[in-house]
PDB file of C-alpha atoms in Angstrom:
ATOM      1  CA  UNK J   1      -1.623  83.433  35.911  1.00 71.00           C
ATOM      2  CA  UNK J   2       1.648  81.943  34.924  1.00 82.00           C
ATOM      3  CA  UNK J   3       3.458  84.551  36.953  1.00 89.00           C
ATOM      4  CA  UNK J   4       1.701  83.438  40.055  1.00 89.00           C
ATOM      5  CA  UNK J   5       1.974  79.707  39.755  1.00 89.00           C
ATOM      6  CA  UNK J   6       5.938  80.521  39.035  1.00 92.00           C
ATOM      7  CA  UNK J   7       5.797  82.292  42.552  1.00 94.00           C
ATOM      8  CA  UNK J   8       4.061  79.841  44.156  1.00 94.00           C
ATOM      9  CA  UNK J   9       5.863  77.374  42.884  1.00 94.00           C
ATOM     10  CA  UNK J  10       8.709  79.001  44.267  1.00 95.00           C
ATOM     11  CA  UNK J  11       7.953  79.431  47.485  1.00 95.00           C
ATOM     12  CA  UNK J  12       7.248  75.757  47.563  1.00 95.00           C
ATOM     13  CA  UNK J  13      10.897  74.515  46.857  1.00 96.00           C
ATOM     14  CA  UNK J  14      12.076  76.991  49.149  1.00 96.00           C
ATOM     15  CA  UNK J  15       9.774  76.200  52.334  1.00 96.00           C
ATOM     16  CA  UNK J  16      10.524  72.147  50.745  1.00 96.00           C
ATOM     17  CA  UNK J  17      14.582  73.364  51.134  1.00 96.00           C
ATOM     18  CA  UNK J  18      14.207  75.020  54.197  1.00 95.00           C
ATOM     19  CA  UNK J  19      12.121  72.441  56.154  1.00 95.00           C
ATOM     20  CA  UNK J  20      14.761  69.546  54.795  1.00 95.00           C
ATOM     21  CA  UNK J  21      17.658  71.986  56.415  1.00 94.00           C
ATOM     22  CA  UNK J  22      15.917  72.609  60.081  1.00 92.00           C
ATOM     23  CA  UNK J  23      14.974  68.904  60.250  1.00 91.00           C
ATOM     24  CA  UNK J  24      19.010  68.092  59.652  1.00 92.00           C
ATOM     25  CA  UNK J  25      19.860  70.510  62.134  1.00 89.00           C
ATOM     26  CA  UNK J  26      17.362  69.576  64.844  1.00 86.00           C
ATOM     27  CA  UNK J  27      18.829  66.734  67.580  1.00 79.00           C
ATOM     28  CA  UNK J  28      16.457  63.841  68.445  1.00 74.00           C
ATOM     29  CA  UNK J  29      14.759  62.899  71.915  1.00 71.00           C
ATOM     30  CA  UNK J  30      18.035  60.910  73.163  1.00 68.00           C
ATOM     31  CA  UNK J  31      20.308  64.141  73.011  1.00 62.00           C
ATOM     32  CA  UNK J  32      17.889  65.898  75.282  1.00 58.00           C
ATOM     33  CA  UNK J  33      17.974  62.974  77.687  1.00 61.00           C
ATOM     34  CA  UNK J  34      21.679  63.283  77.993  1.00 59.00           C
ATOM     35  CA  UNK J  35      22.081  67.160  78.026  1.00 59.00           C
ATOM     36  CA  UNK J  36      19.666  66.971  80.973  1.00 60.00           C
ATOM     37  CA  UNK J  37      21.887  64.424  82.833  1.00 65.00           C
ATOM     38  CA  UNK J  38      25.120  67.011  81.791  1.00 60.00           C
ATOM     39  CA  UNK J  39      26.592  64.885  79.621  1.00 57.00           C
ATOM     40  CA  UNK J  40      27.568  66.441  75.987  1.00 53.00           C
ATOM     41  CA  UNK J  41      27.080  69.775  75.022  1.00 54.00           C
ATOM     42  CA  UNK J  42      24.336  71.671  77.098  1.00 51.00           C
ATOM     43  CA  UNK J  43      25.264  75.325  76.283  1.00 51.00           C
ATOM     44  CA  UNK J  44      24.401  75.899  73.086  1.00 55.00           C
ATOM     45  CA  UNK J  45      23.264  79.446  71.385  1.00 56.00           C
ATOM     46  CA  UNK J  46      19.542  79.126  72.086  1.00 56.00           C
ATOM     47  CA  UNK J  47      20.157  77.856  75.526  1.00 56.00           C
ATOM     48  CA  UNK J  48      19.421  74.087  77.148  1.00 55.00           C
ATOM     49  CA  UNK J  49      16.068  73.952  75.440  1.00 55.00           C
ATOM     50  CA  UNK J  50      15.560  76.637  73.555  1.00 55.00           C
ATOM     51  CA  UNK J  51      16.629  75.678  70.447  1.00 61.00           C
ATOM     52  CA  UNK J  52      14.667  72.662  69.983  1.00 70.00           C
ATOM     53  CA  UNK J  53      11.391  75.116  70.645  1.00 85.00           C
ATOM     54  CA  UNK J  54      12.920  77.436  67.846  1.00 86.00           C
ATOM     55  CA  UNK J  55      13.497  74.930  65.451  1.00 88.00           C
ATOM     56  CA  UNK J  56      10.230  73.073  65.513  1.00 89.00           C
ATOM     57  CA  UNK J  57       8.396  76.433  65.509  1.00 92.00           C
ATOM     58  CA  UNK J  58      10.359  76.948  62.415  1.00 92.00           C
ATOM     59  CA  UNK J  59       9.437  74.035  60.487  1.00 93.00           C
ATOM     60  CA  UNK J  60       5.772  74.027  61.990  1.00 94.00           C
ATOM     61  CA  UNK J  61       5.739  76.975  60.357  1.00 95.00           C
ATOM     62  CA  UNK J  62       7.447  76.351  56.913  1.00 95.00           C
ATOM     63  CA  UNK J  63       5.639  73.247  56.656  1.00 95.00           C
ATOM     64  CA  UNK J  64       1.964  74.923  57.043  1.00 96.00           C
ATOM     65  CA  UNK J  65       3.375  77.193  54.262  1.00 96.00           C
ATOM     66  CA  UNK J  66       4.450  74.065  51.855  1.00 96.00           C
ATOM     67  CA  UNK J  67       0.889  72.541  52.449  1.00 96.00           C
ATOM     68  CA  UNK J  68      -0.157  75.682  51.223  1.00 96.00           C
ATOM     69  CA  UNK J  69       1.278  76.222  48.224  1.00 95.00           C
ATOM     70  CA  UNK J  70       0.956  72.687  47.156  1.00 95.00           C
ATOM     71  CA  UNK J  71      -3.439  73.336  47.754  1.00 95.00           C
ATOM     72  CA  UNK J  72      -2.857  76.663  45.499  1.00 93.00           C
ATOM     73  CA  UNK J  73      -0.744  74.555  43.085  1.00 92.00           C
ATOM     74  CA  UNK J  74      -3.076  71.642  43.054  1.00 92.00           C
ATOM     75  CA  UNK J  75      -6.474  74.351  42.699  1.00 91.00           C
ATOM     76  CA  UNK J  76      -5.169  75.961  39.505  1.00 88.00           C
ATOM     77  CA  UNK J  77      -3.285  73.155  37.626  1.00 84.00           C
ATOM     78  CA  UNK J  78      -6.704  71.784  38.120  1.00 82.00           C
ATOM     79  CA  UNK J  79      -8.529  74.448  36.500  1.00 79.00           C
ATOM     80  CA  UNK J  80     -10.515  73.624  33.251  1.00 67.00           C
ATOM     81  CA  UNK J  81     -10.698  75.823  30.594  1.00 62.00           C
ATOM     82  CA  UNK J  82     -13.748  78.048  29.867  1.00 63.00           C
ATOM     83  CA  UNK J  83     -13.572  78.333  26.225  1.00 63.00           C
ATOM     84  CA  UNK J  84     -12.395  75.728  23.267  1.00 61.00           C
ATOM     85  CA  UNK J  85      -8.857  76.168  24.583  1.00 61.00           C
ATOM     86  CA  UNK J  86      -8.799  71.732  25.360  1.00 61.00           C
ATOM     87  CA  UNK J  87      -7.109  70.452  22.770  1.00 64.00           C
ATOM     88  CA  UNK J  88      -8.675  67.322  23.279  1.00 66.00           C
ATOM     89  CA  UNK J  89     -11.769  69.228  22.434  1.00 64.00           C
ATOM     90  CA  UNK J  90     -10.283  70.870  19.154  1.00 62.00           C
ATOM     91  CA  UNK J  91      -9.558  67.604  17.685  1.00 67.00           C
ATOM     92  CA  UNK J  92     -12.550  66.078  19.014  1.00 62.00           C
ATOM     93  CA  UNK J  93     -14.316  64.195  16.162  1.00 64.00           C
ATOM     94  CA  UNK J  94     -18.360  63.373  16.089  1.00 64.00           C
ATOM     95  CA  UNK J  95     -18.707  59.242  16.026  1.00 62.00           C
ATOM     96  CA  UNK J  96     -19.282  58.692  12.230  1.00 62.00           C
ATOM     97  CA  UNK J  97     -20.357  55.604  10.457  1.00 61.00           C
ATOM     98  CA  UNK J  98     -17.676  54.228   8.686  1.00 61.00           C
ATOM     99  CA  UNK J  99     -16.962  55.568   5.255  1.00 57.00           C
ATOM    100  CA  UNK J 100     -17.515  53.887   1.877  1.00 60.00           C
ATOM    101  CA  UNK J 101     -15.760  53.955  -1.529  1.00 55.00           C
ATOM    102  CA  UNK J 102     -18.067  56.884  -2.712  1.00 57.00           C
ATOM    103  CA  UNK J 103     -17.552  58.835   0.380  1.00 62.00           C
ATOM    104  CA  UNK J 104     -16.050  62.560   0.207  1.00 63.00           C
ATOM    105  CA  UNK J 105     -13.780  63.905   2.702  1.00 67.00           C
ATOM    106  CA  UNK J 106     -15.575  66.817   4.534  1.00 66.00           C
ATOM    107  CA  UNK J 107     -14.077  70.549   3.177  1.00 66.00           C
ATOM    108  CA  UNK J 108     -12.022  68.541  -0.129  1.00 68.00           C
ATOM    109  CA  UNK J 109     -13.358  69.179  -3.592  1.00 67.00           C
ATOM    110  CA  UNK J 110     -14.839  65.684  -5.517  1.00 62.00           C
ATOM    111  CA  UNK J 111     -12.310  64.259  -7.878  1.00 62.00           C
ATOM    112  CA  UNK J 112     -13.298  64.146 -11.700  1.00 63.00           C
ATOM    113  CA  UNK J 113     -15.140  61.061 -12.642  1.00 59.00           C
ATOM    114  CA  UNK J 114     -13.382  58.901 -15.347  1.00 60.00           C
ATOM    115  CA  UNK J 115     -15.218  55.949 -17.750  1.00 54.00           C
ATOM    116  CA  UNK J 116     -12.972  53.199 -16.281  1.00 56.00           C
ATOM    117  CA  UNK J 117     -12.934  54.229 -12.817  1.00 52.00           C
ATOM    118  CA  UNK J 118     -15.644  52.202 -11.322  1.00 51.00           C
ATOM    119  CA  UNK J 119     -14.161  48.785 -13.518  1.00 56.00           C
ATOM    120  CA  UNK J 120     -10.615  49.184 -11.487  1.00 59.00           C
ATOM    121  CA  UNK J 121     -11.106  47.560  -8.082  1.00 60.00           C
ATOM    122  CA  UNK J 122      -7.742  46.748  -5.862  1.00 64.00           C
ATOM    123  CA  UNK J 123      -6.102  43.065  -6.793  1.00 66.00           C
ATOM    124  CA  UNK J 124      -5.971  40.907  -3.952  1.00 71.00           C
ATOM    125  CA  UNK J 125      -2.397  40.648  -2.483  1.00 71.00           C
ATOM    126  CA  UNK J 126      -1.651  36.708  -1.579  1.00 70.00           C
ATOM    127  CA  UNK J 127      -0.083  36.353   1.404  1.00 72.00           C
ATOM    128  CA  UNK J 128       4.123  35.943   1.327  1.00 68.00           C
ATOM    129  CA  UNK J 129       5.624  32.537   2.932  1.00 67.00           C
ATOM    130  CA  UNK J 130       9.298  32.354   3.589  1.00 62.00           C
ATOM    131  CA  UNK J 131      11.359  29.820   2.379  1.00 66.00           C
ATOM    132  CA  UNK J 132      11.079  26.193   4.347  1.00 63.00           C
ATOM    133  CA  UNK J 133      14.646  27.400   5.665  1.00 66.00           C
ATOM    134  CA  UNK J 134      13.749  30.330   6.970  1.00 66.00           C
ATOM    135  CA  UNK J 135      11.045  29.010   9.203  1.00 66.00           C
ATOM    136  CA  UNK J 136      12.269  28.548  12.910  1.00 65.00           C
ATOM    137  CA  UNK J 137      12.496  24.815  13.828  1.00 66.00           C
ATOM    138  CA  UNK J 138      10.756  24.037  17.800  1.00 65.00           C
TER     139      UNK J 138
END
């Protein structure tokens, strides 16, 4: 699979390089208007209108195939997974009610009970003021 998105994704900067190049090269509708009067250059290698026929052909053509590949690219990045392979659905948790003091961790092994250890509860931290010159006058 990776193999085929590389070559897809290949193709795609190429036909993306190739269309930017032929729309460079291409002259707009006012140089046609003055070749046709015989001003500028008329003779050119595909002839007086050929090339312009050639050249929008070309991107027609190289554009269709960018479209393409960007469907194909857009199809499989979009693929989901058919087995556990998410890893949003490895670490996917079930909703739990909060755990208490006396709770266990799921796969850990209980720690030994001591006398004392239901007497020692957490002191309560008082909150910490700065200095009066440290506070930020308005």
């Amino acid at each position: 699979m990776s193999t085929l998105l590389n070559l897809l994704l290949l193709v795609q900067i190429l036909s993306a390089l190739g269309m930017i190049g032929l729309i460079l090269v291409q002259h707009g509708k006012g140089a046609d208007m003055g070749a046709a009067f015989g001003s500028g250059n008329s003779g050119s290698l595909f002839g007086a209108s050929g090339g312009a026929n050639f050249l929008s052909r070309t991107t027609s053509v190289l554009a269709a195939v960018f479209f393409v590949c960007t469907l194909f690219l857009a199809y499989f990045g979009n693929l989901r997974p058919t087995g556990n392979d998410s890893v949003l659905e490895r670490t996917a948790l079930p909703v739990t009610v909060p755990a208490t003091a006396g709770d266990q961790i799921p796969g850990s092994t209980p720690a030994p009970a001591t006398a004392n250890q239901a007497e020692q509860t957490p002191a309560p931290v008082a909150p910490v003021t700065p200095p009066a010159s440290q506070i930020p006058a308005k």
